[in-house]
Amino acid sequence: MNHASDRLWRSLEEAGGNADFIARVSQEFPNLAASLAAPIDRRRALKLMAASLLMNGLPGCDSKLSENLIPAVRVPSNIVPALQNSYATAHVLGGYATGIVVSHYMGRPVKVAGNPHHPASLGAIDAFAQASLLNFYDPDRAAEIAHRGIPAARADFETALAAQRLSLGADRGAGLRILTGTVTSPTLIAQIRALLEQYPRAQWTQWEPISRDAVMQGAQLAYGRPLELIPRLEQADILVAIDSDLLCSAPGRLRYAREFAQRRNPNRTHAMSRIYAIEPTPTLLGSVADHRFIAGPAQLAHILVALAAGIVDGASAPDPARSLPDWIVPLLEDMKGARGRILVHVGASQPAELHALAHAINDALGGRGVSFDLIEPVSNAGSAGQPLRSLIAEMQSGRVQNLLIIDSNPLYSAPAAWNFEEALRQVSFSVALAQHPDETAQAAAWFVPQTHDWETWSDARAFDGTASILQPQALPLYDGLGAVEMLELYRAPAARSAEQVVRGTWKRQFGDGFDAAWHESLATGVVPDTACAKSGARLRALPAQLNSSAPINDDAALTVLLRPDPSLWDGRFANNPWLQELPRPLTKLVWDNPLLIAPALAARLHLENGDLARVTVARSSVTAPVWIMPGQAPECITAWLGSGRRAAGSIGDGQGIDYYPLTQLPGAATLQKQPGHVRLASTVHHNLLLAASQEVLRHGTLSDYLAHPGVASTAQPEPHIYRTAPPGAAAWAMSIDLNACIGCNACIVACQAENNISVVGKDQVLAEREMHWLRIDRYFAGDPDAPESFFQPVLCMHCEQAPCENVCPVGATVHDSEGLNVMVYNRCVGTRFCSNNCPYKVRRFNFLPYAREQHRPPQSWNPDVTVRVRGVMEKCSYCVQRIAEARIAADRESRPIGAVRTACQSACPTRAFTFGNSADPDSEVARRKSSPLNFSMLERQGTAPRTTYEALIRNPNPAIGAGRKAPPS
């Protein structure tokens, strides 16, 4: 398996063996060690110890967190104290719906989980949907209507809108424009179409800053009309991913992640799939691929043309003046050998011409109906009128007198060169419907607070067209309107309620059986038989310009890659503290979005992490810190959109850099070093395990594994004389499949929401005091220019021989009767001996009263879990509250305890986590632990951890060899 040359490293400082860095991280508390470096006498040492006891022990009994809780005066009839109620709805992002289930305690939403009945969820959930809990309770949400920045009554707004209806009727809506994001809602589409029929000269524009226009345009070029490609990764033997967003930002990514994982563990699939990733900047899919080839934009287009020339009849040969990498020929042979079970996928950030070429390759290889389907468009974007730039031109010319903006923020996210702010000043009557008084809302004539999706009725479609009805989870916390209600007000003064409108939409759909179908759709969260029809369109001959596919730009020029922030998306989640402090999958950065540059480019410009640099495109420039990203194409600079907000709220304002001024600008970029340095908050060097690579993470190739199945595990017979079987009815344990983990962070947010884990802020993260109980270590191996990458979730191992228990002077960390390593918070006095003695570095200490400073009301906490305050140690508990709930149910029903699912296990889209009773030989966790891939982290420590791993196996092409490939010289 691992070889001596495969040394794992998490940062460039560690890879280079920087002596100062290694010495610092070798200390348990490096900041404390630095402060105590000066000589200290015995009296001062005793004073510090006494202060520690007073500051950390006594606040452990503080109960002020709950002093503002107010019980319900009249409890609804269906509420049972201490038992949760769950309701199905959907989370909508970029117009596309993902099924979720919202859990309530005493009538208040406290937890979000995936809907197992929904095709886009399959029971999993992503970080955005889980963090919507904080968006719902966000105290910065707008509470009142404003007219040019001054609070106004709803009656005043309705009076002004009534006058507008008169003028719109007189000229048939000539000056009316509607601006929305992508809309898939059948109700909203029907409403807008009815409004356009009422005002036939009005127009509707859909616009998303994270655009998928190139995807639809590529299908238009290839098939003559917009279509959507639906990958079926469980059927694909080979996936060729061209800068693919399948696992990170594409609609349906949770389902694709599940299908990806089904073909990756050699013990649970008939044949492992093989994944090739060709990309300019690391993606989640590229990070877990069998082969990752680095190529800048120009080289990427050239490679795809070469693949098309080798597969598609009639396709022109690539430019002979440009060299091709040596792996092209074996890749082509592998693709041809998998005919009928192969998929080529191009990411949404690539131009339409490359999407058309991919369609041609897929059609020629015959995977349609097996490895992918083509369906009719889910969104209505293709028939939505003029694009945003044309709308802005109309606004500037004075042809727009009434502009309705629904849940869109173009003043922040539209390209700066389009000058939306100036154009908005030319509109006499503008209405912005938004949850926060964002940049656009503050500039509009009227700002109307928008209700949260949990407060109103609506509907939306998933990636495959399947519809869901969004039902309210609570009464509105603030006065506002939903999109459905706003459109109704534009049509008539006596507006129907949102529920009446949505019910009307589906009454036409369901017909006579409406009542039964309506209740079934609400209960399951899915409207049956609503998926988009498969398309029978045939590929047409590609235009000549696609065959030659001229390079996007010169190889030597720098290109700025503008991508959605992995945690903040396009900026709409900037005020969400969970997501701001969520370590980005590959950089582990929090609260920051520096420019990502390649090691080679950093060396050429003498840049280090945090150094300031100015990136210039055309006449626009932005100065930002840089972060050196191993595996980045040297001619590319990656900028994450979504930060640098000016009106996001108290959490998001001023955090990070706004790169939207660089969007939609022609020409190459330049990068110049600037004076100054910024401390970037990254957890990449926190909790380092300075041990041999094979002791931490084991990996190998499929051929090695098939030849020697036991090669992944080096487990020695354990000295049972030192082990004691727990006397309880169960022996809880966990197995984590490294073949399935894609580093998506869904498990981290699930753990945070379930266990009331506090956010600490950037300054505390810089002091290495983040509180996450679960982390995902990202490792590299090999050349920093083109390394191999690995993900490894790390949580409390629940060791049978736990080093933490031996050193706790007050018995705060102990074993229970079922083998759990538990924390008794009331005993903890904050000595931190347990953390110092933990070889896995999985314990977190409340240095400050973080729980009191959270940007959320007390009602939003999970009532099943204690909210810890200052001065106590905390860590993963295997969701002991869920175990207790299952035990109580089993006792009540006089049966053995059944299956228990931890929060991380429930959220994970790839089923990387398996939890259960290892004493039951028929349990899934027992079967996984019997796998020849099973191994324990830091096995030589002799801690006998209950958490074990399945080693990572990759399936490289023998004709190419293992590892990653740097861009051609």
mmCIF file with all atom_site columns, C-alpha atoms in Angstrom, residues 46-142:
data_model
loop_
_atom_site.group_PDB
_atom_site.id
_atom_site.type_symbol
_atom_site.label_atom_id
_atom_site.label_alt_id
_atom_site.label_comp_id
_atom_site.label_asym_id
_atom_site.label_entity_id
_atom_site.label_seq_id
_atom_site.pdbx_PDB_ins_code
_atom_site.Cartn_x
_atom_site.Cartn_y
_atom_site.Cartn_z
_atom_site.occupancy
_atom_site.B_iso_or_equiv
_atom_site.pdbx_formal_charge
_atom_site.auth_seq_id
_atom_site.auth_comp_id
_atom_site.auth_asym_id
_atom_site.auth_atom_id
_atom_site.pdbx_PDB_model_num
ATOM 1  C CA . LEU A 1 46  ? 0.500   28.742 41.287 1.00 0.00 ? 46  LEU A CA 1
ATOM 2  C CA . LYS A 1 47  ? -1.386  31.992 40.558 1.00 0.00 ? 47  LYS A CA 1
ATOM 3  C CA . LEU A 1 48  ? -1.962  30.915 36.958 1.00 0.00 ? 48  LEU A CA 1
ATOM 4  C CA . MET A 1 49  ? -3.214  27.484 38.076 1.00 0.00 ? 49  MET A CA 1
ATOM 5  C CA . ALA A 1 50  ? -5.624  29.051 40.564 1.00 0.00 ? 50  ALA A CA 1
ATOM 6  C CA . ALA A 1 51  ? -6.908  31.476 37.940 1.00 0.00 ? 51  ALA A CA 1
ATOM 7  C CA . SER A 1 52  ? -7.464  28.583 35.574 1.00 0.00 ? 52  SER A CA 1
ATOM 8  C CA . LEU A 1 53  ? -9.644  26.794 38.127 1.00 0.00 ? 53  LEU A CA 1
ATOM 9  C CA . LEU A 1 54  ? -11.658 29.929 38.849 1.00 0.00 ? 54  LEU A CA 1
ATOM 10 C CA . MET A 1 55  ? -12.127 30.972 35.237 1.00 0.00 ? 55  MET A CA 1
ATOM 11 C CA . ASN A 1 56  ? -12.744 27.565 33.710 1.00 0.00 ? 56  ASN A CA 1
ATOM 12 C CA . GLY A 1 57  ? -14.341 25.486 36.411 1.00 0.00 ? 57  GLY A CA 1
ATOM 13 C CA . LEU A 1 58  ? -16.926 27.803 37.938 1.00 0.00 ? 58  LEU A CA 1
ATOM 14 C CA . PRO A 1 59  ? -18.570 28.996 34.690 1.00 0.00 ? 59  PRO A CA 1
ATOM 15 C CA . GLY A 1 60  ? -19.298 25.358 33.865 1.00 0.00 ? 60  GLY A CA 1
ATOM 16 C CA . CYS A 1 61  ? -22.398 25.657 36.045 1.00 0.00 ? 61  CYS A CA 1
ATOM 17 C CA . ASP A 1 62  ? -23.603 28.920 34.472 1.00 0.00 ? 62  ASP A CA 1
ATOM 18 C CA . SER A 1 63  ? -27.236 28.709 33.341 1.00 0.00 ? 63  SER A CA 1
ATOM 19 C CA . LYS A 1 64  ? -27.798 32.211 31.950 1.00 0.00 ? 64  LYS A CA 1
ATOM 20 C CA . LEU A 1 65  ? -28.117 30.906 28.396 1.00 0.00 ? 65  LEU A CA 1
ATOM 21 C CA . SER A 1 66  ? -31.713 29.859 28.971 1.00 0.00 ? 66  SER A CA 1
ATOM 22 C CA . GLU A 1 67  ? -32.950 32.874 30.917 1.00 0.00 ? 67  GLU A CA 1
ATOM 23 C CA . ASN A 1 68  ? -34.770 34.357 27.913 1.00 0.00 ? 68  ASN A CA 1
ATOM 24 C CA . LEU A 1 69  ? -36.686 31.220 26.895 1.00 0.00 ? 69  LEU A CA 1
ATOM 25 C CA . ILE A 1 70  ? -40.441 31.778 26.863 1.00 0.00 ? 70  ILE A CA 1
ATOM 26 C CA . PRO A 1 71  ? -42.806 28.779 26.961 1.00 0.00 ? 71  PRO A CA 1
ATOM 27 C CA . ALA A 1 72  ? -45.730 28.577 24.564 1.00 0.00 ? 72  ALA A CA 1
ATOM 28 C CA . VAL A 1 73  ? -48.987 29.919 26.028 1.00 0.00 ? 73  VAL A CA 1
ATOM 29 C CA . ARG A 1 74  ? -51.165 27.641 23.916 1.00 0.00 ? 74  ARG A CA 1
ATOM 30 C CA . VAL A 1 75  ? -49.452 24.479 22.734 1.00 0.00 ? 75  VAL A CA 1
ATOM 31 C CA . PRO A 1 76  ? -50.793 23.031 19.450 1.00 0.00 ? 76  PRO A CA 1
ATOM 32 C CA . SER A 1 77  ? -52.699 19.780 19.830 1.00 0.00 ? 77  SER A CA 1
ATOM 33 C CA . ASN A 1 78  ? -50.207 17.693 17.845 1.00 0.00 ? 78  ASN A CA 1
ATOM 34 C CA . ILE A 1 79  ? -47.223 18.693 19.995 1.00 0.00 ? 79  ILE A CA 1
ATOM 35 C CA . VAL A 1 80  ? -45.911 16.144 22.505 1.00 0.00 ? 80  VAL A CA 1
ATOM 36 C CA . PRO A 1 81  ? -43.268 17.506 24.916 1.00 0.00 ? 81  PRO A CA 1
ATOM 37 C CA . ALA A 1 82  ? -39.781 16.017 24.378 1.00 0.00 ? 82  ALA A CA 1
ATOM 38 C CA . LEU A 1 83  ? -40.807 14.369 21.078 1.00 0.00 ? 83  LEU A CA 1
ATOM 39 C CA . GLN A 1 84  ? -40.036 15.841 17.717 1.00 0.00 ? 84  GLN A CA 1
ATOM 40 C CA . ASN A 1 85  ? -42.354 16.432 14.779 1.00 0.00 ? 85  ASN A CA 1
ATOM 41 C CA . SER A 1 86  ? -40.953 16.299 11.259 1.00 0.00 ? 86  SER A CA 1
ATOM 42 C CA . TYR A 1 87  ? -42.308 17.880 8.092  1.00 0.00 ? 87  TYR A CA 1
ATOM 43 C CA . ALA A 1 88  ? -41.159 17.523 4.501  1.00 0.00 ? 88  ALA A CA 1
ATOM 44 C CA . THR A 1 89  ? -40.341 20.533 2.351  1.00 0.00 ? 89  THR A CA 1
ATOM 45 C CA . ALA A 1 90  ? -37.492 21.506 0.009  1.00 0.00 ? 90  ALA A CA 1
ATOM 46 C CA . HIS A 1 91  ? -34.403 23.677 -0.025 1.00 0.00 ? 91  HIS A CA 1
ATOM 47 C CA . VAL A 1 92  ? -34.047 25.752 -3.185 1.00 0.00 ? 92  VAL A CA 1
ATOM 48 C CA . LEU A 1 93  ? -30.636 26.911 -4.410 1.00 0.00 ? 93  LEU A CA 1
ATOM 49 C CA . GLY A 1 94  ? -30.107 28.436 -7.824 1.00 0.00 ? 94  GLY A CA 1
ATOM 50 C CA . GLY A 1 95  ? -33.710 27.575 -8.617 1.00 0.00 ? 95  GLY A CA 1
ATOM 51 C CA . TYR A 1 96  ? -33.301 23.810 -8.116 1.00 0.00 ? 96  TYR A CA 1
ATOM 52 C CA . ALA A 1 97  ? -34.921 21.991 -5.200 1.00 0.00 ? 97  ALA A CA 1
ATOM 53 C CA . THR A 1 98  ? -33.458 19.396 -2.859 1.00 0.00 ? 98  THR A CA 1
ATOM 54 C CA . GLY A 1 99  ? -35.823 17.517 -0.557 1.00 0.00 ? 99  GLY A CA 1
ATOM 55 C CA . ILE A 1 100 ? -35.398 18.120 3.159  1.00 0.00 ? 100 ILE A CA 1
ATOM 56 C CA . VAL A 1 101 ? -37.162 17.205 6.393  1.00 0.00 ? 101 VAL A CA 1
ATOM 57 C CA . VAL A 1 102 ? -37.389 19.868 9.108  1.00 0.00 ? 102 VAL A CA 1
ATOM 58 C CA . SER A 1 103 ? -37.606 18.626 12.704 1.00 0.00 ? 103 SER A CA 1
ATOM 59 C CA . HIS A 1 104 ? -39.531 20.645 15.298 1.00 0.00 ? 104 HIS A CA 1
ATOM 60 C CA . TYR A 1 105 ? -39.492 20.616 19.071 1.00 0.00 ? 105 TYR A CA 1
ATOM 61 C CA . MET A 1 106 ? -42.444 22.264 20.775 1.00 0.00 ? 106 MET A CA 1
ATOM 62 C CA . GLY A 1 107 ? -43.382 23.921 17.503 1.00 0.00 ? 107 GLY A CA 1
ATOM 63 C CA . ARG A 1 108 ? -39.993 25.441 16.635 1.00 0.00 ? 108 ARG A CA 1
ATOM 64 C CA . PRO A 1 109 ? -37.671 24.211 13.860 1.00 0.00 ? 109 PRO A CA 1
ATOM 65 C CA . VAL A 1 110 ? -34.321 23.060 15.234 1.00 0.00 ? 110 VAL A CA 1
ATOM 66 C CA . LYS A 1 111 ? -32.838 20.575 12.728 1.00 0.00 ? 111 LYS A CA 1
ATOM 67 C CA . VAL A 1 112 ? -32.754 19.886 8.997  1.00 0.00 ? 112 VAL A CA 1
ATOM 68 C CA . ALA A 1 113 ? -32.168 16.474 7.430  1.00 0.00 ? 113 ALA A CA 1
ATOM 69 C CA . GLY A 1 114 ? -32.374 14.998 3.954  1.00 0.00 ? 114 GLY A CA 1
ATOM 70 C CA . ASN A 1 115 ? -35.570 13.525 2.565  1.00 0.00 ? 115 ASN A CA 1
ATOM 71 C CA . PRO A 1 116 ? -35.044 9.850  1.642  1.00 0.00 ? 116 PRO A CA 1
ATOM 72 C CA . HIS A 1 117 ? -38.019 9.973  -0.753 1.00 0.00 ? 117 HIS A CA 1
ATOM 73 C CA . HIS A 1 118 ? -36.610 12.831 -2.828 1.00 0.00 ? 118 HIS A CA 1
ATOM 74 C CA . PRO A 1 119 ? -34.570 11.965 -5.954 1.00 0.00 ? 119 PRO A CA 1
ATOM 75 C CA . ALA A 1 120 ? -32.125 14.836 -5.425 1.00 0.00 ? 120 ALA A CA 1
ATOM 76 C CA . SER A 1 121 ? -31.530 13.997 -1.773 1.00 0.00 ? 121 SER A CA 1
ATOM 77 C CA . LEU A 1 122 ? -31.935 10.251 -1.193 1.00 0.00 ? 122 LEU A CA 1
ATOM 78 C CA . GLY A 1 123 ? -31.818 11.090 2.509  1.00 0.00 ? 123 GLY A CA 1
ATOM 79 C CA . ALA A 1 124 ? -28.583 13.082 2.347  1.00 0.00 ? 124 ALA A CA 1
ATOM 80 C CA . ILE A 1 125 ? -28.190 16.819 2.797  1.00 0.00 ? 125 ILE A CA 1
ATOM 81 C CA . ASP A 1 126 ? -25.579 19.443 1.971  1.00 0.00 ? 126 ASP A CA 1
ATOM 82 C CA . ALA A 1 127 ? -24.103 22.208 4.105  1.00 0.00 ? 127 ALA A CA 1
ATOM 83 C CA . PHE A 1 128 ? -26.269 24.943 2.557  1.00 0.00 ? 128 PHE A CA 1
ATOM 84 C CA . ALA A 1 129 ? -29.571 23.235 3.368  1.00 0.00 ? 129 ALA A CA 1
ATOM 85 C CA . GLN A 1 130 ? -28.524 22.473 6.944  1.00 0.00 ? 130 GLN A CA 1
ATOM 86 C CA . ALA A 1 131 ? -27.329 26.018 7.529  1.00 0.00 ? 131 ALA A CA 1
ATOM 87 C CA . SER A 1 132 ? -30.700 27.365 6.377  1.00 0.00 ? 132 SER A CA 1
ATOM 88 C CA . LEU A 1 133 ? -31.680 26.925 10.035 1.00 0.00 ? 133 LEU A CA 1
ATOM 89 C CA . LEU A 1 134 ? -29.498 29.909 10.912 1.00 0.00 ? 134 LEU A CA 1
ATOM 90 C CA . ASN A 1 135 ? -30.869 31.875 7.947  1.00 0.00 ? 135 ASN A CA 1
ATOM 91 C CA . PHE A 1 136 ? -34.368 31.323 9.322  1.00 0.00 ? 136 PHE A CA 1
ATOM 92 C CA . TYR A 1 137 ? -33.433 32.576 12.803 1.00 0.00 ? 137 TYR A CA 1
ATOM 93 C CA . ASP A 1 138 ? -31.048 35.285 11.542 1.00 0.00 ? 138 ASP A CA 1
ATOM 94 C CA . PRO A 1 139 ? -31.613 38.397 13.696 1.00 0.00 ? 139 PRO A CA 1
ATOM 95 C CA . ASP A 1 140 ? -30.374 40.558 10.794 1.00 0.00 ? 140 ASP A CA 1
ATOM 96 C CA . ARG A 1 141 ? -33.357 39.636 8.626  1.00 0.00 ? 141 ARG A CA 1
ATOM 97 C CA . ALA A 1 142 ? -35.417 42.639 7.607  1.00 0.00 ? 142 ALA A CA 1
#
